[in-house]
Short mmCIF file of C-alpha atoms in Angstrom, two decimals:
data_model
loop_
_atom_site.label_atom_id
_atom_site.label_comp_id
_atom_site.label_asym_id
_atom_site.label_seq_id
_atom_site.Cartn_x
_atom_site.Cartn_y
_atom_site.Cartn_z
CA MET A 1 -39.71 182.24 205.92
CA MET A 2 -37.48 180.01 203.83
CA THR A 3 -40.54 178.46 202.22
CA TYR A 4 -41.93 181.85 201.24
CA MET A 5 -38.53 182.79 199.85
CA ARG A 6 -38.42 179.67 197.75
CA ILE A 7 -41.93 180.23 196.43
CA PHE A 8 -41.00 183.82 195.59
CA MET A 9 -37.88 182.68 193.73
CA MET A 10 -39.86 180.06 191.89
CA GLY A 11 -42.43 182.62 190.91
CA LEU A 12 -39.65 184.83 189.62
CA ILE A 13 -38.09 182.04 187.59
CA VAL A 14 -41.34 180.83 186.10
CA GLY A 15 -43.26 184.08 186.04
CA ALA A 16 -40.74 186.34 184.36
CA PRO A 17 -40.44 184.40 181.13
CA MET A 18 -44.19 183.82 181.06
CA CYS A 19 -44.63 187.60 181.07
CA LEU A 20 -42.09 187.84 178.29
CA LEU A 21 -43.91 185.19 176.33
CA ALA A 22 -47.23 186.90 176.82
CA GLY A 23 -45.78 190.13 175.54
CA CYS A 24 -44.17 188.79 172.43
CA ALA A 25 -46.21 188.04 169.37
CA THR A 26 -45.96 184.53 167.96
CA PRO A 27 -43.96 184.76 164.74
CA PRO A 28 -45.35 183.49 161.44
CA TYR A 29 -44.92 179.75 161.01
CA ASP A 30 -42.40 179.99 158.19
CA GLU A 31 -39.98 181.85 160.46
CA LEU A 32 -40.03 179.04 163.01
CA THR A 33 -37.44 176.31 162.89
CA GLU A 34 -39.63 173.85 164.84
CA SER A 35 -43.44 173.89 165.04
CA ARG A 36 -43.43 172.85 168.71
CA ASP A 37 -41.30 175.87 169.56
CA PRO A 38 -43.61 178.85 168.90
CA TYR A 39 -41.63 181.14 171.21
CA GLU A 40 -38.29 180.40 169.59
CA LYS A 41 -37.03 183.96 169.54
CA THR A 42 -37.58 184.40 173.27
CA ASN A 43 -36.34 180.89 173.97
CA ARG A 44 -33.11 181.57 172.12
CA ASN A 45 -32.54 184.71 174.19
CA VAL A 46 -33.12 182.80 177.40
CA TYR A 47 -30.85 180.02 176.16
CA ALA A 48 -28.11 182.57 175.47
CA PHE A 49 -28.53 183.88 179.01
CA ASN A 50 -28.25 180.34 180.37
CA MET A 51 -25.12 179.77 178.31
CA THR A 52 -23.54 182.89 179.80
CA LEU A 53 -24.46 181.60 183.24
CA ASP A 54 -22.86 178.32 182.31
CA ASP A 55 -19.69 180.02 181.05
CA PHE A 56 -19.11 182.05 184.19
CA ILE A 57 -20.60 180.03 187.02
CA VAL A 58 -21.80 176.49 186.30
CA GLU A 59 -18.97 175.19 184.12
CA PRO A 60 -16.21 176.51 186.44
CA ALA A 61 -18.06 175.08 189.44
CA ALA A 62 -18.39 171.75 187.63
CA ARG A 63 -14.65 171.79 186.96
CA GLY A 64 -14.14 172.19 190.70
CA TYR A 65 -16.52 169.34 191.40
CA ARG A 66 -14.50 167.12 189.08
CA GLN A 67 -11.37 167.85 191.11
CA LEU A 68 -12.97 166.21 194.15
CA PRO A 69 -11.97 162.64 195.00
CA ASP A 70 -14.28 160.07 193.39
CA GLN A 71 -15.87 159.25 196.73
CA GLY A 72 -16.75 162.91 197.26
CA GLN A 73 -18.41 163.09 193.87
CA VAL A 74 -20.38 159.93 194.58
CA MET A 75 -21.57 161.29 197.93
CA LEU A 76 -22.82 164.52 196.41
CA THR A 77 -24.59 162.64 193.62
CA ASN A 78 -26.16 160.32 196.21
CA PHE A 79 -27.36 163.37 198.12
CA THR A 80 -29.16 164.85 195.11
CA GLN A 81 -30.80 161.52 194.34
CA TRP A 82 -31.88 161.17 197.94
CA THR A 83 -33.57 164.57 197.99
CA SER A 84 -35.68 163.61 194.97
CA LEU A 85 -37.03 160.45 196.63
CA PRO A 86 -40.00 162.19 198.30
CA SER A 87 -41.19 163.26 194.85
CA THR A 88 -40.76 159.70 193.61
CA THR A 89 -42.86 158.42 196.48
CA VAL A 90 -45.63 161.00 196.08
CA ASN A 91 -45.84 160.62 192.30
CA SER A 92 -45.60 156.84 192.32
CA SER A 93 -48.66 156.86 194.60
CA MET A 94 -50.52 159.16 192.20
CA GLN A 95 -49.65 156.80 189.35
CA GLY A 96 -50.93 153.82 191.32
CA ASP A 97 -47.48 152.24 191.63
CA MET A 98 -47.54 151.55 195.35
CA GLU A 99 -44.59 149.17 195.23
CA ASN A 100 -42.36 151.90 193.83
CA ALA A 101 -43.74 154.34 196.39
CA ALA A 102 -42.84 151.91 199.18
CA LEU A 103 -39.35 151.43 197.76
CA GLY A 104 -38.87 155.20 197.59
CA THR A 105 -40.00 155.65 201.18
CA PHE A 106 -37.77 152.84 202.39
CA GLU A 107 -34.72 154.20 200.60
CA PHE A 108 -35.41 157.75 201.79
CA LEU A 109 -35.69 156.66 205.43
CA ILE A 110 -32.68 154.36 205.43
CA ASN A 111 -30.35 156.69 203.55
CA GLY A 112 -31.68 159.58 205.61
CA LEU A 113 -29.45 158.26 208.41
CA THR A 114 -26.54 159.75 206.44
CA LEU A 115 -28.56 162.64 204.96
CA GLY A 116 -28.40 160.75 201.69
CA PHE A 117 -24.64 161.05 201.28
CA VAL A 118 -24.10 157.31 201.60
CA ASP A 119 -26.21 154.74 199.79
CA LEU A 120 -27.01 152.18 202.44
CA THR A 121 -29.48 150.38 200.19
CA ASP A 122 -27.09 149.25 197.49
CA ASP A 123 -28.39 145.68 197.54
CA VAL A 124 -32.07 146.63 197.46
CA ASP A 125 -34.10 147.26 194.30
CA THR A 126 -33.73 150.90 193.29
CA PRO A 127 -37.03 152.76 192.94
CA ARG A 128 -37.90 154.03 189.48
CA SER A 129 -37.27 157.77 189.53
CA THR A 130 -40.48 159.60 188.69
CA ASN A 131 -42.00 163.05 189.07
CA PHE A 132 -45.11 165.11 188.46
CA ASP A 133 -44.35 165.41 184.76
CA ASP A 134 -44.63 161.62 184.57
CA THR A 135 -47.84 161.79 186.58
CA LEU A 136 -49.30 164.29 184.11
CA ALA A 137 -48.19 161.97 181.29
CA TYR A 138 -49.87 159.06 183.11
CA TYR A 139 -53.14 160.99 182.96
CA GLN A 140 -52.45 161.81 179.28
CA ALA A 141 -51.82 165.53 179.65
CA ASP A 142 -50.37 167.12 176.53
CA HIS A 143 -46.74 168.29 176.48
CA GLY A 144 -47.56 171.82 175.37
CA SER A 145 -45.00 174.09 173.75
CA TYR A 146 -41.24 173.87 174.12
CA ILE A 147 -40.04 176.54 176.54
CA VAL A 148 -36.58 177.44 177.84
CA LEU A 149 -36.59 178.98 181.31
CA PRO A 150 -33.79 181.03 182.86
CA VAL A 151 -31.53 178.85 185.03
CA ILE A 152 -33.90 175.89 184.74
CA GLY A 153 -33.32 175.28 181.04
CA PRO A 154 -35.30 173.50 178.32
CA GLY A 155 -38.60 171.71 178.78
CA THR A 156 -42.22 171.76 177.81
CA VAL A 157 -45.15 173.46 179.53
CA ARG A 158 -45.96 170.11 181.11
CA SER A 159 -42.47 169.33 182.33
CA HIS A 160 -41.97 172.81 183.78
CA THR A 161 -45.34 172.57 185.52
CA GLY A 162 -44.25 169.23 186.89
CA TRP A 163 -41.06 170.73 188.24
CA VAL A 164 -42.91 173.55 190.01
CA VAL A 165 -45.38 171.14 191.59
CA ASP A 166 -42.61 168.75 192.65
CA SER A 167 -40.68 171.60 194.23
CA LEU A 168 -43.69 172.90 196.11
CA THR A 169 -44.84 169.51 197.33
CA ASN A 170 -41.48 168.12 198.39
CA PRO A 171 -41.89 167.33 202.11
CA LEU A 172 -38.38 168.63 202.76
CA HIS A 173 -39.75 172.14 202.15
CA PHE A 174 -42.26 171.81 204.93
CA ALA A 175 -39.99 170.31 207.55
CA SER A 176 -39.29 172.84 210.26
CA THR A 177 -35.90 171.58 211.40
CA PRO A 178 -32.81 173.66 210.56
CA ALA A 179 -31.24 170.63 208.87
CA ALA A 180 -34.17 170.26 206.49
CA ALA A 181 -34.13 174.00 205.74
CA ASN A 182 -30.42 173.85 204.93
CA ILE A 183 -30.86 170.81 202.72
CA SER A 184 -33.60 172.55 200.87
CA VAL A 185 -31.45 175.63 200.25
CA VAL A 186 -28.35 173.81 199.00
CA ASN A 187 -30.23 171.14 197.07
CA THR A 188 -30.76 173.02 193.82
CA PRO A 189 -27.25 174.42 193.33
CA VAL A 190 -25.70 171.07 194.29
CA ARG A 191 -27.91 169.32 191.77
CA ILE A 192 -26.95 171.71 189.03
CA VAL A 193 -23.23 171.39 189.66
CA THR A 194 -23.20 167.61 190.11
CA PHE A 195 -25.23 167.07 186.96
CA ARG A 196 -22.97 169.39 184.98
CA GLY A 197 -19.87 167.75 186.40
CA ASN A 198 -21.07 164.19 185.85
CA ASN A 199 -21.82 164.98 182.20
CA PHE A 200 -19.00 167.39 181.56
CA GLU A 201 -17.75 166.07 178.20
CA TYR A 202 -21.20 165.28 176.87
CA ILE A 203 -22.52 168.75 177.57
CA ASN A 204 -19.38 170.48 176.34
CA ASP A 205 -19.54 168.42 173.17
CA ILE A 206 -22.97 169.81 172.39
CA LYS A 207 -22.12 173.29 173.68
CA TYR A 208 -18.91 173.73 171.71
CA GLN A 209 -19.15 171.33 168.76
CA SER A 210 -22.62 172.03 167.38
CA LEU A 211 -23.44 174.19 164.42
CA ASP A 212 -26.46 175.43 166.40
CA SER A 213 -26.41 174.06 169.92
CA TYR A 214 -29.87 175.46 170.69
CA ALA A 215 -31.40 173.47 167.84
CA ARG A 216 -29.46 170.33 168.72
CA VAL A 217 -30.53 170.42 172.37
CA ARG A 218 -34.14 171.03 171.36
CA SER A 219 -34.10 168.16 168.86
CA ILE A 220 -32.64 165.67 171.32
CA TYR A 221 -34.94 166.83 174.11
CA LEU A 222 -38.11 166.59 172.04
CA GLN A 223 -37.22 163.26 170.41
CA TYR A 224 -36.38 161.70 173.76
CA ASP A 225 -39.30 163.24 175.61
CA HIS A 226 -41.82 162.03 173.01
CA ALA A 227 -40.18 158.67 172.36
CA ASP A 228 -42.85 156.57 174.04
CA GLU A 229 -45.76 158.17 172.24
CA ASN A 230 -47.41 156.50 169.29
CA GLN A 231 -48.29 159.74 167.51
CA ALA A 232 -44.74 161.06 167.75
CA ASN A 233 -43.39 157.80 166.41
CA GLU A 234 -45.88 157.82 163.52
CA ASP A 235 -44.87 161.39 162.70
CA LYS A 236 -41.24 160.32 162.64
CA GLU A 237 -42.05 157.44 160.30
CA ASP A 238 -43.92 159.84 158.03
CA VAL A 239 -40.82 162.03 157.74
CA PHE A 240 -38.70 159.08 156.62
CA ASP A 241 -41.38 157.56 154.37
CA SER A 242 -42.22 160.76 152.55
CA PHE A 243 -38.54 161.33 151.82
CA ILE A 244 -37.75 157.85 150.61
CA GLU A 245 -40.87 157.62 148.46
CA THR A 246 -40.28 160.90 146.68
CA THR A 247 -36.55 160.81 146.18
CA GLU A 248 -35.66 157.27 145.21
CA MET B 1 -29.03 174.86 179.30
CA PHE B 2 -29.26 171.40 180.76
CA LEU B 3 -29.94 172.57 184.22
CA ILE B 4 -33.49 171.42 184.05
CA ALA B 5 -32.21 167.91 183.83
CA SER B 6 -30.54 168.14 187.16
CA LEU B 7 -33.66 169.54 188.71
CA LYS B 8 -36.28 167.33 187.19
CA GLN B 9 -35.12 164.00 185.82
CA PRO B 10 -31.42 163.71 186.39
CA ASN B 11 -31.03 160.04 185.56
CA ARG B 12 -33.20 160.16 182.47
CA LEU B 13 -31.59 163.24 180.99
CA MET B 14 -28.14 162.09 182.04
CA SER B 15 -28.66 158.94 180.07
CA VAL B 16 -29.87 160.76 176.98
CA LEU B 17 -26.87 163.08 177.04
CA ARG B 18 -24.51 160.17 177.39
CA ILE B 19 -26.40 158.33 174.72
CA TYR B 20 -26.20 161.27 172.39
CA HIS B 21 -22.48 161.61 172.92
CA HIS B 22 -22.23 157.87 172.45
CA ALA B 23 -24.21 158.29 169.27
CA VAL B 24 -21.94 160.96 167.93
CA MET B 25 -18.91 158.82 168.65
CA VAL B 26 -20.37 155.67 167.17
CA GLY B 27 -22.71 157.14 164.68
CA VAL B 28 -20.49 159.43 162.72
CA ILE B 29 -18.03 156.77 161.76
CA ALA B 30 -20.61 154.03 161.59
CA VAL B 31 -22.93 155.93 159.30
CA ALA B 32 -19.97 156.94 157.26
CA MET B 33 -18.76 153.39 156.93
CA LEU B 34 -22.01 151.53 156.81
CA SER B 35 -22.22 152.27 153.17
CA MET B 36 -19.28 150.04 152.46
CA LEU B 37 -21.90 147.36 152.64
CA ALA B 38 -24.48 149.39 150.88
CA SER B 39 -23.42 148.21 147.51
CA TYR B 40 -23.60 144.57 148.44
CA SER B 41 -26.25 142.92 146.40
CA TYR B 42 -28.73 140.74 148.19
CA ALA B 43 -30.42 138.53 145.69
CA SER B 44 -33.00 136.95 147.93
CA GLU B 45 -36.35 138.64 147.65
CA THR B 46 -38.52 137.22 150.41
CA GLU B 47 -39.22 139.42 153.39
CA THR B 48 -37.54 137.03 155.82
CA ASP B 49 -34.45 136.76 153.67
CA ARG B 50 -34.20 140.51 153.30
CA THR B 51 -34.53 140.99 157.05
CA GLN B 52 -31.89 138.35 157.67
CA ALA B 53 -29.63 139.96 155.09
CA ALA B 54 -30.07 143.33 156.78
CA ALA B 55 -29.07 141.90 160.15
CA GLU B 56 -25.99 140.29 158.59
CA MET B 57 -25.13 143.55 156.89
CA VAL B 58 -25.04 145.36 160.22
CA GLU B 59 -22.95 142.62 161.83
CA ASN B 60 -20.54 142.71 158.92
CA LEU B 61 -20.31 146.46 159.24
CA ILE B 62 -19.41 146.23 162.91
CA PHE B 63 -16.80 143.59 162.09
CA GLU B 64 -15.27 145.82 159.41
CA ILE B 65 -15.15 148.81 161.75
CA GLN B 66 -13.49 146.82 164.50
CA ASP B 67 -11.03 145.35 162.05
CA ILE B 68 -9.95 148.80 160.90
CA ALA B 69 -9.87 150.08 164.48
CA ALA B 70 -7.58 147.21 165.45
CA ASN B 71 -5.21 147.45 162.52
CA VAL B 72 -4.95 151.13 161.70
CA SER B 73 -2.94 153.23 164.09
CA THR B 74 -2.10 156.72 162.85
CA GLN B 75 -4.54 159.58 162.46
CA ASP B 76 -3.55 160.07 158.82
CA GLU B 77 -4.19 156.42 158.01
CA ILE B 78 -7.55 156.54 159.72
CA TYR B 79 -8.47 159.65 157.80
CA LEU B 80 -7.49 158.02 154.52
CA GLN B 81 -9.42 154.85 155.32
CA ALA B 82 -12.55 156.77 156.23
CA ASP B 83 -12.21 159.00 153.17
CA HIS B 84 -11.68 156.01 150.90
CA ILE B 85 -14.72 154.21 152.24
CA ILE B 86 -16.95 157.23 151.92
CA ASN B 87 -15.81 157.98 148.41
CA ARG B 88 -16.39 154.43 147.31
CA TYR B 89 -19.49 153.37 149.14
CA PHE B 90 -21.22 156.09 151.11
CA LYS B 91 -24.58 157.26 149.83
CA TYR B 92 -23.94 160.53 151.45
CA GLU B 93 -25.85 162.42 148.77
CA THR B 94 -29.06 160.75 149.95
CA LEU B 95 -28.36 161.55 153.59
CA ALA B 96 -27.15 165.04 152.76
CA SER B 97 -30.29 165.83 150.79
CA PHE B 98 -32.47 164.48 153.62
CA SER B 99 -30.59 166.58 156.15
CA ILE B 100 -31.59 169.90 154.61
CA GLY B 101 -35.15 168.97 153.64
CA PRO B 102 -36.80 171.26 151.08
CA TYR B 103 -33.71 173.43 150.72
CA TRP B 104 -32.06 170.68 148.69
CA ARG B 105 -34.50 171.19 145.83
CA LYS B 106 -34.17 174.96 145.99
CA ALA B 107 -30.38 174.91 145.94
CA THR B 108 -28.33 175.65 142.86
CA ASP B 109 -25.98 172.96 141.55
CA GLU B 110 -23.03 174.91 142.90
CA GLN B 111 -24.59 175.14 146.36
CA LYS B 112 -25.39 171.44 146.31
CA GLN B 113 -21.83 170.51 145.39
CA ARG B 114 -20.42 172.77 148.06
CA PHE B 115 -22.78 171.32 150.65
CA LEU B 116 -21.99 167.73 149.67
CA SER B 117 -18.29 168.41 149.88
CA ALA B 118 -18.49 170.14 153.29
CA PHE B 119 -20.93 167.54 154.65
CA ARG B 120 -18.63 164.70 153.61
CA GLU B 121 -15.53 166.43 154.94
CA VAL B 122 -17.10 166.97 158.37
CA ILE B 123 -18.13 163.29 158.52
CA VAL B 124 -14.65 162.09 157.58
CA GLU B 125 -12.92 164.42 160.03
CA GLN B 126 -15.28 163.52 162.85
CA ALA B 127 -14.74 159.86 162.09
CA ALA B 128 -10.98 160.27 162.14
CA ASN B 129 -11.10 162.25 165.39
CA ASN B 130 -13.23 159.68 167.22
CA PHE B 131 -11.88 156.43 165.88
CA ASP B 132 -10.19 155.35 169.11
CA TYR B 133 -13.60 154.69 170.58
CA PHE B 134 -14.11 151.62 168.39
CA ARG B 135 -11.20 149.80 169.90
CA SER B 136 -13.30 149.10 172.99
CA LEU B 137 -16.66 148.61 171.32
CA GLU B 138 -18.77 145.46 171.51
CA TYR B 139 -22.00 144.96 169.60
CA ARG B 140 -24.73 142.42 170.28
CA PHE B 141 -27.65 141.74 167.95
CA LEU B 142 -31.07 141.96 169.63
CA SER B 143 -33.80 141.84 167.00
CA ALA B 144 -34.80 142.56 163.40
CA GLU B 145 -38.19 143.71 162.17
CA LYS B 146 -39.81 144.90 158.98
CA LYS B 147 -41.35 148.36 159.41
CA GLY B 148 -43.86 149.52 156.83
CA GLU B 149 -43.04 149.04 153.18
CA ASN B 150 -39.72 150.82 153.10
CA TRP B 151 -37.69 149.88 156.15
CA ILE B 152 -36.07 147.15 158.15
CA ILE B 153 -35.09 148.03 161.71
CA ILE B 154 -32.19 146.15 163.29
CA ASN B 155 -31.85 146.58 167.05
CA GLY B 156 -28.63 145.87 168.90
CA MET B 157 -26.80 146.66 172.10
CA VAL B 158 -23.57 148.62 172.13
CA HIS B 159 -21.23 147.94 175.04
CA ASP B 160 -18.07 149.87 175.86
CA THR B 161 -15.60 147.49 177.48
CA THR B 162 -13.81 150.32 179.29
CA GLY B 163 -16.99 151.22 181.14
CA GLN B 164 -16.63 154.85 180.16
CA TYR B 165 -19.96 154.87 178.32
CA PRO B 166 -23.17 153.18 179.41
CA ASP B 167 -24.70 150.38 177.37
CA ALA B 168 -27.10 151.70 174.79
CA VAL B 169 -29.72 150.26 172.48
CA VAL B 170 -28.91 151.16 168.90
CA SER B 171 -31.39 150.86 166.04
CA TRP B 172 -30.26 150.72 162.42
CA ARG B 173 -32.82 151.91 159.90
CA ILE B 174 -32.23 150.11 156.64
CA SER B 175 -33.82 151.11 153.37
CA ASP B 176 -35.74 148.16 151.96
CA LYS B 177 -37.43 149.43 148.85
CA THR B 178 -38.55 146.69 146.51
CA GLY B 179 -36.10 146.06 143.73
CA GLN B 180 -33.34 148.09 145.35
CA GLU B 181 -30.29 147.09 147.29
CA LEU B 182 -30.30 147.30 151.07
CA TYR B 183 -28.46 150.17 152.67
CA ILE B 184 -28.41 151.79 156.08
CA PHE B 185 -30.20 155.09 156.24
CA ASP B 186 -30.15 156.14 159.88
CA LEU B 187 -28.90 155.23 163.30
CA SER B 188 -30.88 155.84 166.51
CA PHE B 189 -29.79 155.61 170.10
CA GLU B 190 -32.62 155.11 172.57
CA ASN B 191 -35.01 156.55 170.00
CA VAL B 192 -32.92 159.65 169.32
CA SER B 193 -32.25 159.65 165.59
CA MET B 194 -28.86 160.87 164.43
CA LEU B 195 -30.17 161.90 161.07
CA LEU B 196 -33.23 163.74 162.37
CA THR B 197 -31.08 165.57 164.90
CA GLN B 198 -28.69 166.61 162.14
CA LYS B 199 -31.61 167.64 159.98
CA ASP B 200 -33.15 169.74 162.77
CA GLU B 201 -29.82 171.46 163.33
CA ASN B 202 -29.15 172.10 159.64
CA MET B 203 -32.67 173.40 159.03
CA ALA B 204 -32.42 175.69 162.05
CA VAL B 205 -29.19 177.18 160.75
CA ILE B 206 -30.69 177.76 157.30
CA ARG B 207 -33.90 179.29 158.64
CA GLN B 208 -32.05 181.47 161.11
CA ASN B 209 -30.21 182.85 158.09
CA LYS B 210 -33.31 183.64 156.06
CA GLY B 211 -33.20 180.43 154.04
CA SER B 212 -29.56 180.72 153.01
CA LEU B 213 -27.85 177.40 152.33
CA ASP B 214 -24.61 179.35 151.91
CA ALA B 215 -24.68 180.20 155.62
CA LEU B 216 -24.83 176.50 156.48
CA ASN B 217 -22.05 175.77 153.98
CA ASP B 218 -19.88 178.44 155.60
CA LEU B 219 -20.41 176.91 159.04
CA LEU B 220 -19.72 173.37 157.82
CA GLU B 221 -16.51 174.41 156.08
CA LYS B 222 -15.37 176.26 159.19
CA ARG B 223 -16.20 173.20 161.28
CA SER B 224 -14.24 170.86 159.02
CA ILE B 225 -11.17 173.10 159.33
CA GLU B 226 -11.47 173.07 163.12
CA LEU B 227 -11.79 169.29 163.13
CA LYS B 228 -8.79 168.93 160.87
CA GLN B 229 -6.70 171.11 163.17
CA ALA B 230 -7.83 169.08 166.17
CA ARG B 231 -6.86 165.85 164.38
CA LEU B 232 -3.44 167.14 163.41
CA GLU B 233 -2.76 168.28 166.97
CA ASN B 234 -3.39 164.75 168.28
#
């Protein structure tokens, strides 16, 4: 029942904006502020919704998280990292990195003794965190358009697809024990709050100090997400070259 | 807004957020001050010499920043130092014109002057507000490379001795046009360019306001007042 509920919620999160996107006409190019963001108007509305959510729920919860003793914060962060290890294992296998898959499995099993709250593998190599978005990148899938989803936030078609697949294929969702069901339910909100709390100043800096925080987040996200790609780097060089050659 | 990061790639996005904040802290003052070396004349013309000179320029810049950070204590002094340096050395007109793309050419002289003034004021105020950070900054040179015909890229590692910020790879993009002096054009942290980010933000503001540079000028002037108030409250 919990699994069906989760799939329903996921469908709601992903499906609703897709319907919105389908219903809204793509604006003319000259009204766009970024060519990779063809649904900017809708994205900005969703972003505003997310900011309201942040104002009233996530930021206050993150403040509470920051009041916890350091050890409590570390344990919660460990927990969220532990719950993502099955995805690391599955996707490392799909990318042919069996060593990383083995490390992920080892860490998941060992730290599972404490439900992930305590890192018992401090001295062992940490597995490279990876997910289905990376797997799609490994097989050279295109990023697609930039899309902001309610609650989930910014990403591309590829990264959002990766998140859905990772969520649906996480073995914790299929475990039938009450403990696994509980972990699965609390995992997402705990992740959101710990991430927000661990990056409190950084996020607030962008949220409150930007001239246009939507545009700044999008710029950072897209630059970072495309950083390893030759074409993106060539495009960046073209921007600098064309400026310097025409103005000086 | 950033919730996706916690759901999908927490470590990766966490690092980019920290890096960006790091970049704002380091970059604003560094870009503002880097131009103190911009007017240095480097006579040597071979590619190797120019690359070496660029690397030395960055190291000198870091030294100058740390020297000021160590010897200047009050907010007013810091503001005056930053203002003095920018007025004397900063090629902020080049960066300012880059940061609004085609709207620079379309702007009237009055709009350009207003934008330059607001742009400079925000840089100086941000520098003055964040100067404490440099007291715990360490920089280590990593590599230097010629990129295309116009650029030299200097890579280094920034380390915060307090441990508050993670180590980050910083890349200095230095203009290396033949026959012209070297000067630093951009600063990137882990491939996130400060100047491109600023340009994307500025352009978005202008386009959201039907191509009005005045709207951006209004926002920048408002921002500089807020920063000034924050500095005076410290």
